[in-house]
PDB file of C-alpha atoms in Angstrom:
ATOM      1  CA  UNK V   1      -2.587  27.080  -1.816  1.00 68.00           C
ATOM      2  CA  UNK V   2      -0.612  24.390  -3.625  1.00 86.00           C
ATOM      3  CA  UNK V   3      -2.496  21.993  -5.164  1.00 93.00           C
ATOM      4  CA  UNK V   4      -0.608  18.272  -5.741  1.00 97.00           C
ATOM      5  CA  UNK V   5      -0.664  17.497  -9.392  1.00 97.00           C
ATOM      6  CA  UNK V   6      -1.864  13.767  -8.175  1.00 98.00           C
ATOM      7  CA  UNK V   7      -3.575  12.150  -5.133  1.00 98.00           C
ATOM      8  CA  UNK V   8      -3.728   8.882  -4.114  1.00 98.00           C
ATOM      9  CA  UNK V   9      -6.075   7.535  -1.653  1.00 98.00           C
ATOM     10  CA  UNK V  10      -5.714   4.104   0.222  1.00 97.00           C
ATOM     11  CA  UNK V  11      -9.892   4.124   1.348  1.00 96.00           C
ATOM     12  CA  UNK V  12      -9.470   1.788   4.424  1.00 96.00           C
ATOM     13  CA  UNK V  13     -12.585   1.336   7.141  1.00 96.00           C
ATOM     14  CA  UNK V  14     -15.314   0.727   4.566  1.00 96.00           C
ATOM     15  CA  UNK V  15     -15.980  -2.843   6.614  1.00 94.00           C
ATOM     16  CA  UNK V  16     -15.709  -1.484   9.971  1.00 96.00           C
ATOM     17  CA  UNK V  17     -17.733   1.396   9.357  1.00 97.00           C
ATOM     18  CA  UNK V  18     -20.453  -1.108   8.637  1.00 97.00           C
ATOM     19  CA  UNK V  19     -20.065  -3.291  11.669  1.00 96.00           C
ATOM     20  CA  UNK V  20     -19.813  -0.796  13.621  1.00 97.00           C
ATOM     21  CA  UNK V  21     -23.646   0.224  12.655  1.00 97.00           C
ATOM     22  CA  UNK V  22     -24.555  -3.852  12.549  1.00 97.00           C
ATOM     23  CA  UNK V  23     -24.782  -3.858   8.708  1.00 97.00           C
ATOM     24  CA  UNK V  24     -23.329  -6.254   6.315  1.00 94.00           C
ATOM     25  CA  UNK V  25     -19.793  -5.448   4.984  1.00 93.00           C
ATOM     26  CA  UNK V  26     -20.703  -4.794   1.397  1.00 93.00           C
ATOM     27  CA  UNK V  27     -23.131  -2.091   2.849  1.00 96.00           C
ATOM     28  CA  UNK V  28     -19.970  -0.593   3.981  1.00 96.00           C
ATOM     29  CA  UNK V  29     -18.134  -1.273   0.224  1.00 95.00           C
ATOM     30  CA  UNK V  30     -21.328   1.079  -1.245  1.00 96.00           C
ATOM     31  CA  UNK V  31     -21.022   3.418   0.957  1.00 97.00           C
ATOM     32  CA  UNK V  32     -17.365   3.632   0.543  1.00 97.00           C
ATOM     33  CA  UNK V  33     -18.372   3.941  -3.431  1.00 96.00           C
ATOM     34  CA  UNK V  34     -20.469   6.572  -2.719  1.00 96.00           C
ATOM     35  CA  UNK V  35     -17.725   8.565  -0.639  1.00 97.00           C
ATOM     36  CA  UNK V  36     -15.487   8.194  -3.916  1.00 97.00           C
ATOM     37  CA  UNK V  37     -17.841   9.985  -6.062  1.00 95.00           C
ATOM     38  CA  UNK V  38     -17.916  12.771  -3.869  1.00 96.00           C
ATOM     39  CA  UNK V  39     -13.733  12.953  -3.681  1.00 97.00           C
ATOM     40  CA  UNK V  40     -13.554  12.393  -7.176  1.00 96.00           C
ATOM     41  CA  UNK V  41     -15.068  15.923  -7.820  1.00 95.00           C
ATOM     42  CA  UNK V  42     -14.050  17.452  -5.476  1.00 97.00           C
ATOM     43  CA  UNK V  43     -10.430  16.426  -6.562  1.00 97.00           C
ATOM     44  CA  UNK V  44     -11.488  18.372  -9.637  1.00 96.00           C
ATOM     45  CA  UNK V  45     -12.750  21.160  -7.914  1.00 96.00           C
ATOM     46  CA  UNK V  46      -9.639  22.009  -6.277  1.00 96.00           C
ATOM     47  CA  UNK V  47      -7.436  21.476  -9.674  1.00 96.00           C
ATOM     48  CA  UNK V  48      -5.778  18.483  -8.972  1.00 97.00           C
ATOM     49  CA  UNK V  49      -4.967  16.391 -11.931  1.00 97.00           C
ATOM     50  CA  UNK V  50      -4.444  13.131 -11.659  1.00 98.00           C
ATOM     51  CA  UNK V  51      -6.427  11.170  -8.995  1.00 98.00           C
ATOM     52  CA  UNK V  52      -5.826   7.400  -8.063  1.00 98.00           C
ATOM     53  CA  UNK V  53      -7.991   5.056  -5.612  1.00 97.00           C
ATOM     54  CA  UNK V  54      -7.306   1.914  -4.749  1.00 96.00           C
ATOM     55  CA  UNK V  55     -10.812   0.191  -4.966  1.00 94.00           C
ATOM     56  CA  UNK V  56      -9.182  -3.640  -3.813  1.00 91.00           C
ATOM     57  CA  UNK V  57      -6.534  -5.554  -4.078  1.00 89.00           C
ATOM     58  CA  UNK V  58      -5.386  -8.685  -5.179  1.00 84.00           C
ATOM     59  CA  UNK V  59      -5.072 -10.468  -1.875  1.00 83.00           C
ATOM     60  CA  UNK V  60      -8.499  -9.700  -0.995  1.00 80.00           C
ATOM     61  CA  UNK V  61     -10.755 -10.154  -3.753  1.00 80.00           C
ATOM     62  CA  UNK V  62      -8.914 -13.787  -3.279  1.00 80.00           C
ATOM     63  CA  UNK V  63      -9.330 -14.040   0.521  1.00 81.00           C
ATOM     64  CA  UNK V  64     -12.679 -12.306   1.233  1.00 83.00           C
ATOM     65  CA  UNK V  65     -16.276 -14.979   1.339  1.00 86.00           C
ATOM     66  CA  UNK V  66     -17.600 -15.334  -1.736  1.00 87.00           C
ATOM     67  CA  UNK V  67     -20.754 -13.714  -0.636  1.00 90.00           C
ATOM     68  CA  UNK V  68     -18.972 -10.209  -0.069  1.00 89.00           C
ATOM     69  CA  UNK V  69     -17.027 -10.812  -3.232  1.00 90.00           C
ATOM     70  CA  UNK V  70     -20.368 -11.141  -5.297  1.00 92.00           C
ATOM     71  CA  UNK V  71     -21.663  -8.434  -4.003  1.00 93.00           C
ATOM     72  CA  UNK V  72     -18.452  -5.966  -4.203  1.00 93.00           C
ATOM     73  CA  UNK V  73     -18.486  -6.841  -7.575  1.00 94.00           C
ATOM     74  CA  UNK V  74     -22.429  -5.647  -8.033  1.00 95.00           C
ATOM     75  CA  UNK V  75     -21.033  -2.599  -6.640  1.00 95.00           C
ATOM     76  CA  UNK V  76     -18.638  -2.027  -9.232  1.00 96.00           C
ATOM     77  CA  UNK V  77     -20.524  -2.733 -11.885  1.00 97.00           C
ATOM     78  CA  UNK V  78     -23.343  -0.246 -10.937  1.00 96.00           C
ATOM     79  CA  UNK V  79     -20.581   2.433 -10.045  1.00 96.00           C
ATOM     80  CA  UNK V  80     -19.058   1.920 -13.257  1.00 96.00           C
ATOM     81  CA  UNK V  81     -22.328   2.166 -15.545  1.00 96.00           C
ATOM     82  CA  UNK V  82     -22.753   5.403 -13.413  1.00 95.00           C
ATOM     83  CA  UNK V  83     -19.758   6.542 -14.529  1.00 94.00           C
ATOM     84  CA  UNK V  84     -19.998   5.708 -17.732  1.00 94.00           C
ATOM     85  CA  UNK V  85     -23.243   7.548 -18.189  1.00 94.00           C
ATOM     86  CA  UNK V  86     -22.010  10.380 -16.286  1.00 94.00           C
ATOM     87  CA  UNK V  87     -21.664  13.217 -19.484  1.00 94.00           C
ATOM     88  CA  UNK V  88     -19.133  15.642 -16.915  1.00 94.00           C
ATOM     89  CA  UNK V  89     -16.070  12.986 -17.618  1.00 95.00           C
ATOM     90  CA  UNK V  90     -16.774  13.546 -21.354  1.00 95.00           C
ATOM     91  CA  UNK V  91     -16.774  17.294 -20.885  1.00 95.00           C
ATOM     92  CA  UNK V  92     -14.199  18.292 -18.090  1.00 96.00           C
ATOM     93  CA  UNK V  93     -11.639  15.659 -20.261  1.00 97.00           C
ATOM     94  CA  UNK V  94     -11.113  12.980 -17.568  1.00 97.00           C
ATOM     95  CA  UNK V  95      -9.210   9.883 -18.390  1.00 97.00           C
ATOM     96  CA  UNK V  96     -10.612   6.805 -16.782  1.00 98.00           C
ATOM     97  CA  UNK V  97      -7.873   4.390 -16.628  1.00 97.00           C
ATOM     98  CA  UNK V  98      -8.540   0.961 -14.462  1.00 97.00           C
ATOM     99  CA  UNK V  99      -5.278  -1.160 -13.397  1.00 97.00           C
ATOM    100  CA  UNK V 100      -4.708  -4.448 -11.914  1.00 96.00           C
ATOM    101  CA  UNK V 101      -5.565  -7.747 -12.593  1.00 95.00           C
ATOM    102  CA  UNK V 102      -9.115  -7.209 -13.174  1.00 95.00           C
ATOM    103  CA  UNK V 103      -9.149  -9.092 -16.904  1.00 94.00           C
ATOM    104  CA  UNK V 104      -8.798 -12.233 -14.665  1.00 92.00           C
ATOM    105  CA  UNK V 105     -11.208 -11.453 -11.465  1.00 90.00           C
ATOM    106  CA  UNK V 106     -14.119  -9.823 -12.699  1.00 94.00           C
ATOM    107  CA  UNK V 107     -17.009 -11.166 -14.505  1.00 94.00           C
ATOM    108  CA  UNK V 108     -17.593 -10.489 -18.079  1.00 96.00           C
ATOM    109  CA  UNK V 109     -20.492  -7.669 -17.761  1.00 96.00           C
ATOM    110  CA  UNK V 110     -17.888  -5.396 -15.646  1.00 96.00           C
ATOM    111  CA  UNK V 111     -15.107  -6.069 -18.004  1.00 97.00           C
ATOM    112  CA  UNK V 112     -17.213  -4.604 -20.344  1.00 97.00           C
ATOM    113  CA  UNK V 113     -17.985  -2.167 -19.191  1.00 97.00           C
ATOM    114  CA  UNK V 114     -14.733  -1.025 -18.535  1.00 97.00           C
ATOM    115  CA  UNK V 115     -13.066  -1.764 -21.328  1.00 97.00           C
ATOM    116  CA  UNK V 116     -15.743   0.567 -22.726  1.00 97.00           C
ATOM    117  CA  UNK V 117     -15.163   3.440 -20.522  1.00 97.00           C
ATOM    118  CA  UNK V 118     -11.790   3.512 -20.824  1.00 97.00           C
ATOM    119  CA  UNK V 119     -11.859   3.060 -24.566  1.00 97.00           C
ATOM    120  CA  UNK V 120     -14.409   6.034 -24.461  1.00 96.00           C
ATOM    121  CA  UNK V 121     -12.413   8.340 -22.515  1.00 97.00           C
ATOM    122  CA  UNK V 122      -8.746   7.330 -23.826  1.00 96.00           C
ATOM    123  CA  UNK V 123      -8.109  10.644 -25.855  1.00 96.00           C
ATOM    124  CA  UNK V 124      -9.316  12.377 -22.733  1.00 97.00           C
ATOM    125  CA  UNK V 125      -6.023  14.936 -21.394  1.00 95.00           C
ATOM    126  CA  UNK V 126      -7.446  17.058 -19.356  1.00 97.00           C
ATOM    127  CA  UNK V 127      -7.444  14.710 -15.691  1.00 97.00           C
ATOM    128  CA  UNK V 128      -6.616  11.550 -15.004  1.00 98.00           C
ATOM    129  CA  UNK V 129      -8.831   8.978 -12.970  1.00 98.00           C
ATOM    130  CA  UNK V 130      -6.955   5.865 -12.056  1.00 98.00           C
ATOM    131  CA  UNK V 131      -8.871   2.891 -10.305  1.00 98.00           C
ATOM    132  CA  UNK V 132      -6.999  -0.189  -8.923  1.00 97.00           C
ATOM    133  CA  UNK V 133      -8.508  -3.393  -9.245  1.00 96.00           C
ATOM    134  CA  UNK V 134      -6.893  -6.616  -8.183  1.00 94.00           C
ATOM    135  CA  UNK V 135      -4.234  -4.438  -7.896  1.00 95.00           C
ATOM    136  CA  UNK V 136      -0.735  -5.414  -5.909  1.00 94.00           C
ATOM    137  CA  UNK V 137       1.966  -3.380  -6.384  1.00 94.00           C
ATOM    138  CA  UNK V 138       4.357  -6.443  -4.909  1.00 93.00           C
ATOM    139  CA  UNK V 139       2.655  -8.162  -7.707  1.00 94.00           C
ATOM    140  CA  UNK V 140       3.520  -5.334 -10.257  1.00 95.00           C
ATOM    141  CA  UNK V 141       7.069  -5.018  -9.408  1.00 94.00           C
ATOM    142  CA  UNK V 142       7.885  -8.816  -9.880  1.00 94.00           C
ATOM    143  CA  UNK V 143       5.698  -8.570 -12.944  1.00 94.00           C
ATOM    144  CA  UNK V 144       8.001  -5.614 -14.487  1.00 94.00           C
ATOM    145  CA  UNK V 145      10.895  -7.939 -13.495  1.00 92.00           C
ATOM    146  CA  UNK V 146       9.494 -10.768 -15.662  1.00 93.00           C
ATOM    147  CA  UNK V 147       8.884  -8.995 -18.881  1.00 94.00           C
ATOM    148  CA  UNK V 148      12.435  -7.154 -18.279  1.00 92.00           C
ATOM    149  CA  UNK V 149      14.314 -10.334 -17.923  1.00 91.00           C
ATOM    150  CA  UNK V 150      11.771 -11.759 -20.915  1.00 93.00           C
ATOM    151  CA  UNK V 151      12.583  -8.914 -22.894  1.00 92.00           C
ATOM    152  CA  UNK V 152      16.349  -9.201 -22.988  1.00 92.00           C
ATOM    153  CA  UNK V 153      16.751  -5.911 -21.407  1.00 89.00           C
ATOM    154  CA  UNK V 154      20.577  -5.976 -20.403  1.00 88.00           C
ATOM    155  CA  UNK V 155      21.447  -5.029 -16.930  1.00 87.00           C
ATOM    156  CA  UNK V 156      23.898  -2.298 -17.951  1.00 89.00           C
ATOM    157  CA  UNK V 157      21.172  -0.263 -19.894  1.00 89.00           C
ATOM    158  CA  UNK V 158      18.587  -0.830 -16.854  1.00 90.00           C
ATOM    159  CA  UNK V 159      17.616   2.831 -15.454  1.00 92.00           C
ATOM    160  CA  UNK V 160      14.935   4.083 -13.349  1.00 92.00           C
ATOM    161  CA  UNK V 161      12.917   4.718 -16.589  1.00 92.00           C
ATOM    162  CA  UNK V 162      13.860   0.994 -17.653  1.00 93.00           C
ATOM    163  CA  UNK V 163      12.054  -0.390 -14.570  1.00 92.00           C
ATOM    164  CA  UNK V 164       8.972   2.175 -14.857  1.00 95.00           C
ATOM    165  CA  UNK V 165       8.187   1.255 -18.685  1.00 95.00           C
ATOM    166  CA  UNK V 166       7.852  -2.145 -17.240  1.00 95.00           C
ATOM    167  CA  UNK V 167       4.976  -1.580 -14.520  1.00 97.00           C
ATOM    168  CA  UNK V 168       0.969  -1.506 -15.351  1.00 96.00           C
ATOM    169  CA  UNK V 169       1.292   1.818 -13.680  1.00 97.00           C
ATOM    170  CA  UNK V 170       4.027   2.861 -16.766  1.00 96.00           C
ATOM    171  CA  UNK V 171       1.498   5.999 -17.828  1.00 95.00           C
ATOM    172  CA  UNK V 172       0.689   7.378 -14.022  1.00 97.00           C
ATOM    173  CA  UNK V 173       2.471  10.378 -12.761  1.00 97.00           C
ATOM    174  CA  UNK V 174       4.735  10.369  -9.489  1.00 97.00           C
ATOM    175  CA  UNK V 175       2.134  10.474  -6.610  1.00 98.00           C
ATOM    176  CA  UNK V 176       2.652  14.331  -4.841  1.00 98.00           C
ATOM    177  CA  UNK V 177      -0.032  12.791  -1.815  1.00 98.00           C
ATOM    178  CA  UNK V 178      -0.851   9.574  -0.651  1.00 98.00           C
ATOM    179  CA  UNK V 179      -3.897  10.026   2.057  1.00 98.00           C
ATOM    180  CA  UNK V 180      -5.137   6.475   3.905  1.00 98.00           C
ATOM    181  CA  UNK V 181      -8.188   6.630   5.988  1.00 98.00           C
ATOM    182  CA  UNK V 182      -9.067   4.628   8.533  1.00 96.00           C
ATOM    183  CA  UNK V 183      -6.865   5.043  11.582  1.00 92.00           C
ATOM    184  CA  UNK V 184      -3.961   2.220  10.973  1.00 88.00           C
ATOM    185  CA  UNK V 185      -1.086   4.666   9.708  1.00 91.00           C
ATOM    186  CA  UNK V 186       0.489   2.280   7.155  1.00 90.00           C
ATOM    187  CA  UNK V 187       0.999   1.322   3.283  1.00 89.00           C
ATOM    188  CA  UNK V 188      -0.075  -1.907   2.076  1.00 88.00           C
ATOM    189  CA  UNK V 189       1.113  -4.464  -0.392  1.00 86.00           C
ATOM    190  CA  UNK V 190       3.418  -2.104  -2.379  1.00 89.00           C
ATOM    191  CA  UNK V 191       0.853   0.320  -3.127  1.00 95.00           C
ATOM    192  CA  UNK V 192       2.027   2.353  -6.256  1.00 96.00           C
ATOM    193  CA  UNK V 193       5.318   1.615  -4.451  1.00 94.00           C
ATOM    194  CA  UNK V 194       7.924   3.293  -7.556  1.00 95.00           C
ATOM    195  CA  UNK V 195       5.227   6.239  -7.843  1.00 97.00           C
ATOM    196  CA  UNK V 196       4.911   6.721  -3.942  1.00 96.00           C
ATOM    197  CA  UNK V 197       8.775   7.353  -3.065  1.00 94.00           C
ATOM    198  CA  UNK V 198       8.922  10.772  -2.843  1.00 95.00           C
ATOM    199  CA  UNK V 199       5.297  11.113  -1.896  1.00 97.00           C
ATOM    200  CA  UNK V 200       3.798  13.485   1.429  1.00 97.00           C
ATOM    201  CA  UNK V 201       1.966  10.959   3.377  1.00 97.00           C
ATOM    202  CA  UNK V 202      -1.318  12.164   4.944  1.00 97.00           C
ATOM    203  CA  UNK V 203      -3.349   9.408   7.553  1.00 97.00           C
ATOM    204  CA  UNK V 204      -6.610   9.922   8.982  1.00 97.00           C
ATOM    205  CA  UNK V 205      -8.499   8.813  12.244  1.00 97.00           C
ATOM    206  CA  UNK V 206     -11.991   8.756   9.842  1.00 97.00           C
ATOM    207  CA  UNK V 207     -13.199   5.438   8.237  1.00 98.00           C
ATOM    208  CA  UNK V 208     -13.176   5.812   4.616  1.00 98.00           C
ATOM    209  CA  UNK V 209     -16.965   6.411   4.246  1.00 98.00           C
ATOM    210  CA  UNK V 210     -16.970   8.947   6.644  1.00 97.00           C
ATOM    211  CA  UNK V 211     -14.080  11.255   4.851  1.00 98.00           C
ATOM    212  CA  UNK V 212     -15.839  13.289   3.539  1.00 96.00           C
ATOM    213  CA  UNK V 213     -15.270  16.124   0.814  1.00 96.00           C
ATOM    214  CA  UNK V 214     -14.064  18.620   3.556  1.00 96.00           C
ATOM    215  CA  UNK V 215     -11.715  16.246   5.282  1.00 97.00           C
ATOM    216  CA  UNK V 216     -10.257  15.790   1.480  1.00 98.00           C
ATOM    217  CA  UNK V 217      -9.573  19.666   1.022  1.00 96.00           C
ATOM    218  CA  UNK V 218      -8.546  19.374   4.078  1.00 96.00           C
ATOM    219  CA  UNK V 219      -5.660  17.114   3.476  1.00 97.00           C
ATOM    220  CA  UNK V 220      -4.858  19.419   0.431  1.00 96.00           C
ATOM    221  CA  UNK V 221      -4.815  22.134   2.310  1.00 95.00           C
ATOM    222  CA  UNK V 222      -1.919  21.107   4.487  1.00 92.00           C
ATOM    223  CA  UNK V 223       0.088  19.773   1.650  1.00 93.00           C
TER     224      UNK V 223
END
């Protein structure tokens, strides 16, 4: 079997998988946080490298009620101490990397923590764990556009590499799948947009929480 060097996963349906059972949508959120866990090793497992989720974007954590907010951001923070604690990422040499505009959305507690985690695990080679946090990669682009034009860069010497140096998402490696759960084939908001071009696309019927590790090496397994 060929195994894609990096997977990206768009985890759509956390908030209809909860209405749908008449709980509250952050019950859906930690049960979508729960799922991840269970993809992250599995992604592992099956030897791929680099694995990226896209945990919320910018648009939301501004648009969602500022009771689901609070408690989306509980989530994180308990996820992220879990991770932090968790010894395996020390051992199996995973890179935690978080991008997005996080610094400027999340309380101080969570940006510690990490700041901390990604300090901890920065000389880490082995894998790569990417999260995206008040992430937009409409707002990346025009962002890389900014500091290019700030920069002086002159539009002779701009290349392909010119414009990637320029994006948060300068150190992630071309995404070889890009699954979305949650039965609404698209992409959203420029997802990983210069990474994505060349990517397979893979889109299932399942709410996030309810793709499970089997549905994941599934998806592998027909790349």
């Amino acid at each position: 079997m060929s195994v894609p060097r990096h997977i990206a996963v768009i985890p759509d349906g956390n908030r209809r998988w909860a209405k749908a059972r008449g709980l509250d949508p952050w019950e859906g959120h930690e049960a979508g946080a729960k799922n991840s866990e269970l993809l992250i090793r599995e992604s592992r497992r099956l030897g791929v490298r680099e694995f990226s989720l896209w945990g919320s974007s910018l648009e939301n954590l501004r648009k969602r009620p500022m009771t689901e907010k609070q408690e989306l951001l509980r989530i994180y923070l308990t996820h992220f101490r879990k991770l932090l604690d968790d010894q395996e990422i020390m051992d199996e040499g995973v890179r935690v990397r978080c991008i997005g505009r996080w610094k400027e959305q999340f309380p101080d507690d969570l940006r510690q923590v990490i700041e901390t985690i990604s300090a901890k695990t920065e000389g880490n080679d082995r894998y790569a764990l990417n999260f995206f946090l008040a992430y937009s990669g409409d707002d990346d682009m025009v962002g890389a556009f900014r500091k290019a034009v700030i920069s002086g860069v002159r539009s002779e010497d701009v290349t392909a590499d010119t414009v990637k140096s320029f994006l948060s998402t300068k150190d992630v490696a071309p995404v070889d799948l890009l699954i979305r759960t949650g039965d609404d084939p698209h992409l959203s908001a420029g997802f990983l947009m210069w990474e994505t071009a060349n990517s397979q696309l893979f889109f299932s019927e399942k709410l996030y929480p309810d793709f499970g590790a089997e549905d994941f090496s599934a998806a592998v397994t027909e790349y």
